[in-house]
Amino acid sequence: MSLATAPAPSFDKGLANTVAAETQMSFIDGGKGVLEYVGIDIDALARNSTFEETVFLLWNRRLPTAQELKSFTEGLRAEYDLPAGMLELIRTMPRDATPMHALRTLVSALALHDSEADAEGEDANARKAIRMLARTPALIAGFDRHRKGKPFVAPDRTLSMAANFLWMLNGAKPTDAVARALDVCLILHADHGLNASTFAGRVTISTLSDLYSAITTAIGTLKGPLHGGANEEVMIMLREIGSLDRVEPYIMERLARKDRIMGFGHRVYKAYDPRATYLKTFARQVAADTGNLALYEMSRRIEEIMAREVAAKGIYPNVDFYSATTYHSIGIDLDLFTCMFAMSRIAGWAGHCIEQLDGNRLIRPAAAYVGPHGQPWVPVSDR
Ligand code: CMC
């Protein structure tokens, strides 16, 4: 069918029934609660893989050999350091800035220190993707230390992405269990089909803009409470509730007001979010190990009430629900939770942008005009 004879597009609010891209990275069956990265079940990856191996998988569409993983990991670690100008920029930032505003600005500013920022081609984009992924932990940790009036901590190239982030954040080496907890969260958040931020990133790169611009767009989109910002809202809710006995009245009152319970529901999953399945068990272990079991018990109670009240609508906990407890348990400040999501999702965003450029077509949907026609122009003096 030629474009000239194609039927007029129909309005699809929220694009829920529109397929707008092809991807080889993640597969989702929302009805059955399945998520696979390149055909591998997310549960198997969360239990057995590392974030670095998962990124290699997403970007190369296969698991690495031992030698490939070693050299990919070394390549990432070689890019951990921030350009000096970035540290100066962090020092100029208001200490009370929202971390996601700081992160969006800083990732955008990385382009100013990359001579390849506007370089085209898959190889240049792959190098930029590695730099952005490797440097984002230092941006988040650097901003957090700046706002707390603490000196920056230089990255440690002997550490994994997760452990190095915690080292730069706290100035102390994390235990293996705490580093692994963050590593698991990074694996679970790395990619997720054509979610809102990934779509936004693909739209930007489809104009043949650059990868820094696309990732900056995606970070801005992730920030909203209906997307990546939900994990912070979950923690705020748990703090508001305060104790196990207050869970029932709090949730019932909010449901009666038709408020949304953050960390529940998903556009795609109408069964249990497969990222939450393992995280739920894992979060309990981390909470027990770190003395945060009360928080976990409140979460479990919320889940029970939601199952009783709204599961018939296909509303279950999503990845953000138990990741909030996990982040809190490993000592990450509430307002950094969405930055953790971004730190991981850069892997998915960059992979999608490179996919988009392979056979790119400008993404440009239509709008249904619902305003008036034939209106006269009236001189300002007569209005
Ligand atoms: N709490 C209570 N009711 C809900 C919730 C919730 N969290 N989510 C959906 N519903 C109800 C909604 O009120 C509606 O009910 P009714 O049909 O009676 O009017 C029904 O479920 C369908 O809702 P919808 O708005 O059509 O669903 P959607 O697909 O547009 O929204 C969502 C998906 C994620 C925006 C929504 O579930 C929500 O707002 N959840 C809370 C925010 C959240 O946790 N977001 C993180 C998503 S997972 C991380 C990520 O990938 O970004």
GROMACS .gro file of C-alpha atoms and ligand atoms in nm:
model
  435
    1MET     CA    1   0.000   0.000   0.000
    2SER     CA    2   0.144   0.340  -0.091
    3LEU     CA    3   0.151   0.607   0.175
    4ALA     CA    4  -0.090   0.813  -0.032
    5THR     CA    5  -0.355   0.538  -0.006
    6ALA     CA    6  -0.285   0.438   0.357
    7PRO     CA    7  -0.595   0.467   0.579
    8ALA     CA    8  -0.611   0.773   0.804
    9PRO     CA    9  -0.451   0.694   1.140
   10SER     CA   10  -0.692   0.644   1.429
   11PHE     CA   11  -0.659   0.810   1.768
   12ASP     CA   12  -0.507   0.583   2.032
   13LYS     CA   13  -0.496   0.768   2.363
   14GLY     CA   14  -0.177   0.689   2.550
   15LEU     CA   15  -0.061   0.484   2.246
   16ALA     CA   16  -0.150   0.166   2.437
   17ASN     CA   17  -0.251  -0.015   2.117
   18THR     CA   18   0.019   0.122   1.891
   19VAL     CA   19   0.336  -0.065   1.798
   20ALA     CA   20   0.587   0.211   1.727
   21ALA     CA   21   0.921   0.029   1.707
   22GLU     CA   22   1.088  -0.308   1.666
   23THR     CA   23   1.341  -0.423   1.924
   24GLN     CA   24   1.559  -0.727   1.984
   25MET     CA   25   1.637  -0.634   2.343
   26SER     CA   26   1.341  -0.707   2.569
   27PHE     CA   27   1.022  -0.907   2.526
   28ILE     CA   28   0.719  -0.854   2.748
   29ASP     CA   29   0.405  -1.066   2.775
   30GLY     CA   30   0.196  -0.853   3.007
   31GLY     CA   31  -0.089  -1.105   3.033
   32LYS     CA   32   0.138  -1.387   3.149
   33GLY     CA   33   0.380  -1.169   3.344
   34VAL     CA   34   0.688  -1.251   3.133
   35LEU     CA   35   0.993  -1.032   3.075
   36GLU     CA   36   1.294  -1.156   2.881
   37TYR     CA   37   1.613  -0.979   2.784
   38VAL     CA   38   1.720  -1.122   2.445
   39GLY     CA   39   1.512  -1.431   2.517
   40ILE     CA   40   1.649  -1.493   2.870
   41ASP     CA   41   1.398  -1.482   3.154
   42ILE     CA   42   1.450  -1.182   3.384
   43ASP     CA   43   1.435  -1.409   3.688
   44ALA     CA   44   1.733  -1.614   3.564
   45LEU     CA   45   1.929  -1.294   3.500
   46ALA     CA   46   1.844  -1.143   3.840
   47ARG     CA   47   1.951  -1.462   4.017
   48ASN     CA   48   2.265  -1.541   3.818
   49SER     CA   49   2.393  -1.249   3.615
   50THR     CA   50   2.564  -0.918   3.690
   51PHE     CA   51   2.468  -0.575   3.564
   52GLU     CA   52   2.778  -0.560   3.343
   53GLU     CA   53   2.697  -0.897   3.182
   54THR     CA   54   2.334  -0.792   3.134
   55VAL     CA   55   2.440  -0.472   2.956
   56PHE     CA   56   2.665  -0.674   2.724
   57LEU     CA   57   2.369  -0.904   2.655
   58LEU     CA   58   2.137  -0.615   2.571
   59TRP     CA   59   2.387  -0.437   2.350
   60ASN     CA   60   2.524  -0.743   2.169
   61ARG     CA   61   2.213  -0.966   2.173
   62ARG     CA   62   2.408  -1.255   2.327
   63LEU     CA   63   2.587  -1.346   2.648
   64PRO     CA   64   2.961  -1.271   2.650
   65THR     CA   65   3.240  -1.525   2.677
   66ALA     CA   66   3.456  -1.490   2.989
   67GLN     CA   67   3.716  -1.295   2.788
   68GLU     CA   68   3.453  -1.067   2.631
   69LEU     CA   69   3.302  -0.993   2.970
   70LYS     CA   70   3.645  -0.913   3.111
   71SER     CA   71   3.729  -0.670   2.834
   72PHE     CA   72   3.378  -0.511   2.835
   73THR     CA   73   3.401  -0.460   3.212
   74GLU     CA   74   3.752  -0.313   3.182
   75GLY     CA   75   3.627  -0.079   2.909
   76LEU     CA   76   3.352   0.047   3.139
   77ARG     CA   77   3.585   0.089   3.435
   78ALA     CA   78   3.832   0.284   3.222
   79GLU     CA   79   3.558   0.547   3.178
   80TYR     CA   80   3.455   0.578   3.545
   81ASP     CA   81   3.636   0.912   3.597
   82LEU     CA   82   3.458   1.239   3.529
   83PRO     CA   83   3.620   1.514   3.324
   84ALA     CA   84   3.746   1.787   3.563
   85GLY     CA   85   3.496   2.036   3.422
   86MET     CA   86   3.210   1.815   3.537
   87LEU     CA   87   3.327   1.828   3.899
   88GLU     CA   88   3.343   2.207   3.872
   89LEU     CA   89   2.990   2.213   3.735
   90ILE     CA   90   2.861   1.998   4.022
   91ARG     CA   91   3.017   2.244   4.270
   92THR     CA   92   2.811   2.527   4.116
   93MET     CA   93   2.478   2.347   4.162
   94PRO     CA   94   2.229   2.457   4.430
   95ARG     CA   95   2.250   2.211   4.719
   96ASP     CA   96   1.874   2.189   4.747
   97ALA     CA   97   1.825   2.096   4.378
   98THR     CA   98   1.615   1.787   4.305
   99PRO     CA   99   1.867   1.511   4.220
  100MET     CA  100   1.683   1.419   3.898
  101HIS     CA  101   1.711   1.783   3.780
  102ALA     CA  102   2.081   1.769   3.863
  103LEU     CA  103   2.125   1.435   3.685
  104ARG     CA  104   1.943   1.547   3.371
  105THR     CA  105   2.157   1.863   3.356
  106LEU     CA  106   2.481   1.675   3.423
  107VAL     CA  107   2.424   1.401   3.164
  108SER     CA  108   2.346   1.674   2.913
  109ALA     CA  109   2.667   1.856   3.014
  110LEU     CA  110   2.876   1.541   2.958
  111ALA     CA  111   2.838   1.616   2.586
  112LEU     CA  112   3.037   1.939   2.634
  113HIS     CA  113   3.337   1.730   2.738
  114ASP     CA  114   3.312   1.464   2.467
  115SER     CA  115   3.488   1.541   2.140
  116GLU     CA  116   3.270   1.269   1.981
  117ALA     CA  117   2.943   1.418   2.105
  118ASP     CA  118   2.813   1.478   1.753
  119ALA     CA  119   3.000   1.192   1.585
  120GLU     CA  120   2.770   0.966   1.386
  121GLY     CA  121   2.781   0.592   1.330
  122GLU     CA  122   2.729   0.284   1.542
  123ASP     CA  123   3.089   0.264   1.670
  124ALA     CA  124   3.091   0.625   1.791
  125ASN     CA  125   2.751   0.578   1.954
  126ALA     CA  126   2.867   0.260   2.126
  127ARG     CA  127   3.165   0.449   2.272
  128LYS     CA  128   2.938   0.731   2.388
  129ALA     CA  129   2.698   0.480   2.544
  130ILE     CA  130   2.983   0.327   2.744
  131ARG     CA  131   3.100   0.670   2.862
  132MET     CA  132   2.753   0.778   2.969
  133LEU     CA  133   2.679   0.453   3.149
  134ALA     CA  134   3.019   0.447   3.322
  135ARG     CA  135   3.009   0.812   3.434
  136THR     CA  136   2.652   0.842   3.554
  137PRO     CA  137   2.726   0.681   3.895
  138ALA     CA  138   2.994   0.947   3.958
  139LEU     CA  139   2.749   1.222   3.861
  140ILE     CA  140   2.484   1.101   4.107
  141ALA     CA  141   2.729   1.029   4.389
  142GLY     CA  142   2.916   1.355   4.320
  143PHE     CA  143   2.599   1.564   4.341
  144ASP     CA  144   2.491   1.389   4.659
  145ARG     CA  145   2.827   1.453   4.827
  146HIS     CA  146   2.827   1.815   4.710
  147ARG     CA  147   2.483   1.880   4.857
  148LYS     CA  148   2.591   1.727   5.186
  149GLY     CA  149   2.909   1.940   5.193
  150LYS     CA  150   3.134   1.636   5.164
  151PRO     CA  151   3.443   1.601   4.938
  152PHE     CA  152   3.412   1.398   4.617
  153VAL     CA  153   3.530   1.038   4.628
  154ALA     CA  154   3.731   0.924   4.323
  155PRO     CA  155   3.599   0.611   4.149
  156ASP     CA  156   3.768   0.277   4.215
  157ARG     CA  157   3.832   0.083   3.898
  158THR     CA  158   3.865  -0.245   4.085
  159LEU     CA  159   3.494  -0.231   4.171
  160SER     CA  160   3.177  -0.325   3.981
  161MET     CA  161   2.940  -0.047   3.870
  162ALA     CA  162   2.716  -0.107   4.172
  163ALA     CA  163   2.997  -0.132   4.430
  164ASN     CA  164   3.181   0.166   4.282
  165PHE     CA  165   2.867   0.379   4.302
  166LEU     CA  166   2.818   0.295   4.670
  167TRP     CA  167   3.187   0.361   4.736
  168MET     CA  168   3.167   0.708   4.573
  169LEU     CA  169   2.839   0.781   4.751
  170ASN     CA  170   2.943   0.681   5.102
  171GLY     CA  171   3.323   0.693   5.098
  172ALA     CA  172   3.323   0.337   5.236
  173LYS     CA  173   3.336   0.004   5.056
  174PRO     CA  174   2.995  -0.171   5.061
  175THR     CA  175   2.961  -0.526   5.184
  176ASP     CA  176   2.923  -0.786   4.908
  177ALA     CA  177   2.556  -0.834   5.006
  178VAL     CA  178   2.474  -0.463   4.980
  179ALA     CA  179   2.659  -0.427   4.647
  180ARG     CA  180   2.475  -0.732   4.517
  181ALA     CA  181   2.140  -0.584   4.623
  182LEU     CA  182   2.203  -0.276   4.411
  183ASP     CA  183   2.339  -0.492   4.128
  184VAL     CA  184   2.012  -0.691   4.122
  185CYS     CA  185   1.806  -0.369   4.107
  186LEU     CA  186   2.021  -0.245   3.819
  187ILE     CA  187   1.965  -0.571   3.628
  188LEU     CA  188   1.587  -0.552   3.681
  189HIS     CA  189   1.564  -0.191   3.558
  190ALA     CA  190   1.800  -0.213   3.258
  191ASP     CA  191   1.540  -0.236   2.982
  192HIS     CA  192   1.166  -0.262   2.941
  193GLY     CA  193   1.033  -0.245   2.588
  194LEU     CA  194   0.895   0.082   2.460
  195ASN     CA  195   0.825   0.243   2.797
  196ALA     CA  196   0.768   0.620   2.804
  197SER     CA  197   1.130   0.727   2.855
  198THR     CA  198   1.266   0.483   2.598
  199PHE     CA  199   1.007   0.603   2.349
  200ALA     CA  200   1.104   0.963   2.422
  201GLY     CA  201   1.471   0.880   2.365
  202ARG     CA  202   1.390   0.703   2.037
  203VAL     CA  203   1.187   1.004   1.920
  204THR     CA  204   1.482   1.234   1.985
  205ILE     CA  205   1.740   1.013   1.813
  206SER     CA  206   1.502   0.959   1.519
  207THR     CA  207   1.550   1.327   1.430
  208LEU     CA  208   1.921   1.239   1.392
  209SER     CA  209   2.001   1.440   1.701
  210ASP     CA  210   2.285   1.299   1.915
  211LEU     CA  211   2.293   1.029   2.183
  212TYR     CA  212   2.348   1.276   2.469
  213SER     CA  213   2.036   1.467   2.367
  214ALA     CA  214   1.836   1.144   2.344
  215ILE     CA  215   1.942   1.022   2.689
  216THR     CA  216   1.876   1.366   2.837
  217THR     CA  217   1.523   1.354   2.692
  218ALA     CA  218   1.474   1.009   2.839
  219ILE     CA  219   1.588   1.116   3.188
  220GLY     CA  220   1.337   1.402   3.183
  221THR     CA  221   1.063   1.158   3.090
  222LEU     CA  222   1.160   0.902   3.353
  223LYS     CA  223   1.129   1.163   3.629
  224GLY     CA  224   0.748   1.165   3.637
  225PRO     CA  225   0.564   0.985   3.920
  226LEU     CA  226   0.370   0.769   3.674
  227HIS     CA  227   0.702   0.630   3.548
  228GLY     CA  228   1.039   0.620   3.730
  229GLY     CA  229   0.935   0.863   4.002
  230ALA     CA  230   0.697   0.605   4.152
  231ASN     CA  231   0.968   0.439   4.366
  232GLU     CA  232   1.017   0.764   4.560
  233GLU     CA  233   0.642   0.797   4.605
  234VAL     CA  234   0.629   0.443   4.747
  235MET     CA  235   0.881   0.535   5.015
  236ILE     CA  236   0.696   0.858   5.095
  237MET     CA  237   0.379   0.652   5.138
  238LEU     CA  238   0.552   0.399   5.366
  239ARG     CA  239   0.683   0.685   5.580
  240GLU     CA  240   0.339   0.846   5.597
  241ILE     CA  241   0.184   0.517   5.706
  242GLY     CA  242   0.449   0.474   5.975
  243SER     CA  243   0.337   0.145   6.133
  244LEU     CA  244   0.174  -0.187   6.043
  245ASP     CA  245  -0.154  -0.112   6.221
  246ARG     CA  246  -0.203   0.205   6.016
  247VAL     CA  247  -0.172   0.031   5.677
  248GLU     CA  248  -0.534  -0.082   5.644
  249PRO     CA  249  -0.705   0.254   5.719
  250TYR     CA  250  -0.451   0.445   5.510
  251ILE     CA  251  -0.491   0.231   5.198
  252MET     CA  252  -0.869   0.200   5.230
  253GLU     CA  253  -0.904   0.574   5.267
  254ARG     CA  254  -0.693   0.642   4.959
  255LEU     CA  255  -0.878   0.384   4.751
  256ALA     CA  256  -1.209   0.538   4.861
  257ARG     CA  257  -1.080   0.876   4.736
  258LYS     CA  258  -0.984   0.703   4.406
  259ASP     CA  259  -0.619   0.791   4.471
  260ARG     CA  260  -0.355   0.576   4.305
  261ILE     CA  261  -0.142   0.360   4.526
  262MET     CA  262   0.211   0.412   4.402
  263GLY     CA  263   0.409   0.103   4.306
  264PHE     CA  264   0.094  -0.076   4.184
  265GLY     CA  265  -0.045  -0.121   3.837
  266HIS     CA  266   0.124  -0.119   3.501
  267ARG     CA  267   0.027  -0.028   3.148
  268VAL     CA  268   0.157  -0.359   3.015
  269TYR     CA  269   0.140  -0.610   3.303
  270LYS     CA  270  -0.204  -0.729   3.396
  271ALA     CA  271  -0.042  -1.017   3.587
  272TYR     CA  272   0.233  -0.996   3.851
  273ASP     CA  273   0.523  -0.781   3.725
  274PRO     CA  274   0.797  -1.046   3.678
  275ARG     CA  275   1.058  -0.795   3.802
  276ALA     CA  276   0.871  -0.776   4.131
  277THR     CA  277   0.855  -1.155   4.180
  278TYR     CA  278   1.221  -1.202   4.266
  279LEU     CA  279   1.256  -0.855   4.416
  280LYS     CA  280   0.986  -0.932   4.670
  281THR     CA  281   1.182  -1.228   4.812
  282PHE     CA  282   1.509  -1.046   4.774
  283ALA     CA  283   1.381  -0.728   4.943
  284ARG     CA  284   1.276  -0.933   5.245
  285GLN     CA  285   1.625  -1.076   5.281
  286VAL     CA  286   1.792  -0.735   5.242
  287ALA     CA  287   1.544  -0.577   5.485
  288ALA     CA  288   1.608  -0.853   5.742
  289ASP     CA  289   1.986  -0.822   5.705
  290THR     CA  290   1.975  -0.444   5.751
  291GLY     CA  291   1.717  -0.418   6.031
  292ASN     CA  292   1.436  -0.285   5.809
  293LEU     CA  293   1.191  -0.572   5.842
  294ALA     CA  294   0.914  -0.343   5.972
  295LEU     CA  295   0.917  -0.155   5.642
  296TYR     CA  296   0.899  -0.480   5.450
  297GLU     CA  297   0.608  -0.605   5.663
  298MET     CA  298   0.416  -0.284   5.585
  299SER     CA  299   0.477  -0.341   5.214
  300ARG     CA  300   0.351  -0.697   5.238
  301ARG     CA  301   0.036  -0.577   5.417
  302ILE     CA  302  -0.028  -0.317   5.146
  303GLU     CA  303   0.006  -0.590   4.886
  304GLU     CA  304  -0.247  -0.809   5.070
  305ILE     CA  305  -0.500  -0.527   5.088
  306MET     CA  306  -0.451  -0.437   4.723
  307ALA     CA  307  -0.495  -0.805   4.626
  308ARG     CA  308  -0.824  -0.811   4.817
  309GLU     CA  309  -0.949  -0.477   4.685
  310VAL     CA  310  -0.823  -0.425   4.329
  311ALA     CA  311  -0.648  -0.735   4.192
  312ALA     CA  312  -0.963  -0.803   3.989
  313LYS     CA  313  -0.862  -0.499   3.780
  314GLY     CA  314  -0.524  -0.659   3.708
  315ILE     CA  315  -0.339  -0.433   3.947
  316TYR     CA  316  -0.038  -0.592   4.116
  317PRO     CA  317   0.288  -0.457   4.260
  318ASN     CA  318   0.528  -0.331   3.994
  319VAL     CA  319   0.908  -0.317   4.003
  320ASP     CA  320   0.904   0.011   4.194
  321PHE     CA  321   0.715  -0.128   4.493
  322TYR     CA  322   0.981  -0.356   4.638
  323SER     CA  323   1.277  -0.167   4.492
  324ALA     CA  324   1.183   0.122   4.724
  325THR     CA  325   1.228  -0.101   5.032
  326THR     CA  326   1.551  -0.240   4.888
  327TYR     CA  327   1.703   0.102   4.819
  328HIS     CA  328   1.605   0.227   5.162
  329SER     CA  329   1.751  -0.083   5.326
  330ILE     CA  330   2.088  -0.034   5.160
  331GLY     CA  331   2.103   0.326   5.278
  332ILE     CA  332   2.018   0.519   4.961
  333ASP     CA  333   1.837   0.848   5.023
  334LEU     CA  334   1.475   0.861   4.912
  335ASP     CA  335   1.527   1.138   4.658
  336LEU     CA  336   1.799   0.935   4.482
  337PHE     CA  337   1.572   0.639   4.406
  338THR     CA  338   1.474   0.758   4.059
  339CYS     CA  339   1.839   0.832   3.983
  340MET     CA  340   1.909   0.461   4.055
  341PHE     CA  341   1.651   0.374   3.791
  342ALA     CA  342   1.815   0.614   3.543
  343MET     CA  343   2.165   0.481   3.620
  344SER     CA  344   2.051   0.139   3.505
  345ARG     CA  345   1.809   0.234   3.226
  346ILE     CA  346   2.082   0.423   3.036
  347ALA     CA  347   2.173   0.074   2.915
  348GLY     CA  348   1.826   0.025   2.765
  349TRP     CA  349   1.795   0.381   2.633
  350ALA     CA  350   2.132   0.371   2.456
  351GLY     CA  351   2.064   0.026   2.310
  352HIS     CA  352   1.724   0.139   2.181
  353CYS     CA  353   1.868   0.456   2.026
  354ILE     CA  354   2.131   0.255   1.840
  355GLU     CA  355   1.856   0.015   1.723
  356GLN     CA  356   1.645   0.311   1.611
  357LEU     CA  357   1.927   0.449   1.397
  358ASP     CA  358   1.957   0.116   1.215
  359GLY     CA  359   1.694   0.172   0.946
  360ASN     CA  360   1.575   0.495   1.107
  361ARG     CA  361   1.253   0.668   1.011
  362LEU     CA  362   1.156   0.996   1.177
  363ILE     CA  363   0.899   0.924   1.451
  364ARG     CA  364   0.623   1.170   1.390
  365PRO     CA  365   0.268   1.067   1.481
  366ALA     CA  366  -0.037   1.272   1.393
  367ALA     CA  367  -0.265   1.474   1.621
  368ALA     CA  368  -0.642   1.489   1.584
  369TYR     CA  369  -0.729   1.857   1.568
  370VAL     CA  370  -1.036   1.923   1.785
  371GLY     CA  371  -1.044   2.305   1.773
  372PRO     CA  372  -1.258   2.541   1.564
  373HIS     CA  373  -1.216   2.625   1.193
  374GLY     CA  374  -1.288   2.937   0.990
  375GLN     CA  375  -1.229   3.183   1.270
  376PRO     CA  376  -1.172   3.548   1.173
  377TRP     CA  377  -0.850   3.723   1.278
  378VAL     CA  378  -0.952   4.017   1.494
  379PRO     CA  379  -0.721   4.318   1.545
  380VAL     CA  380  -0.595   4.335   1.904
  381SER     CA  381  -0.776   4.667   1.963
  382ASP     CA  382  -1.111   4.495   1.891
  383ARG     CA  383  -1.068   4.186   2.113
  384CMC     N1  384  -0.381   0.230   4.241
  384CMC     C1  385  -0.516   0.222   4.236
  384CMC     N2  386  -0.584   0.206   4.121
  384CMC     C2  387  -0.514   0.198   4.009
  384CMC     C3  388  -0.374   0.204   4.007
  384CMC     C4  389  -0.307   0.220   4.130
  384CMC     N3  390  -0.172   0.229   4.137
  384CMC     N4  391  -0.329   0.194   3.879
  384CMC     C5  392  -0.440   0.182   3.803
  384CMC     N5  393  -0.551   0.184   3.880
  384CMC     C6  394  -0.690   0.172   3.836
  384CMC     C7  395  -0.738   0.300   3.773
  384CMC     O1  396  -0.792   0.389   3.868
  384CMC     C8  397  -0.839   0.249   3.673
  384CMC     O2  398  -0.956   0.216   3.745
  384CMC     P1  399  -1.101   0.238   3.679
  384CMC     O3  400  -1.102   0.152   3.555
  384CMC     O4  401  -1.196   0.193   3.785
  384CMC     O5  402  -1.109   0.385   3.648
  384CMC     C9  403  -0.778   0.117   3.625
  384CMC     O6  404  -0.691   0.073   3.731
  384CMC    C10  405  -0.696   0.131   3.497
  384CMC     O7  406  -0.603   0.238   3.514
  384CMC     P2  407  -0.536   0.317   3.392
  384CMC     O8  408  -0.497   0.453   3.438
  384CMC     O9  409  -0.619   0.306   3.270
  384CMC    O10  410  -0.406   0.234   3.367
  384CMC     P3  411  -0.282   0.284   3.283
  384CMC    O11  412  -0.236   0.168   3.205
  384CMC    O12  413  -0.308   0.409   3.207
  384CMC    O13  414  -0.180   0.323   3.399
  384CMC    C11  415   0.000   0.330   3.545
  384CMC    C12  416  -0.065   0.256   3.430
  384CMC    C13  417   0.138   0.268   3.576
  384CMC    C14  418   0.023   0.476   3.505
  384CMC    C15  419  -0.093   0.323   3.669
  384CMC    O14  420  -0.113   0.189   3.707
  384CMC    C16  421  -0.042   0.404   3.788
  384CMC    O15  422  -0.067   0.525   3.794
  384CMC     N6  423   0.033   0.337   3.883
  384CMC    C17  424   0.092   0.409   3.992
  384CMC    C18  425   0.226   0.467   3.947
  384CMC    C19  426   0.334   0.363   3.934
  384CMC    O16  427   0.350   0.280   4.022
  384CMC     N7  428   0.412   0.373   3.825
  384CMC    C20  429   0.526   0.286   3.801
  384CMC    C21  430   0.506   0.193   3.685
  384CMC     S1  431   0.629   0.061   3.682
  384CMC    C22  432   0.780   0.140   3.654
  384CMC    C23  433   0.790   0.189   3.516
  384CMC    O17  434   0.808   0.107   3.424
  384CMC    O18  435   0.783   0.312   3.496
   0.00000   0.00000   0.00000
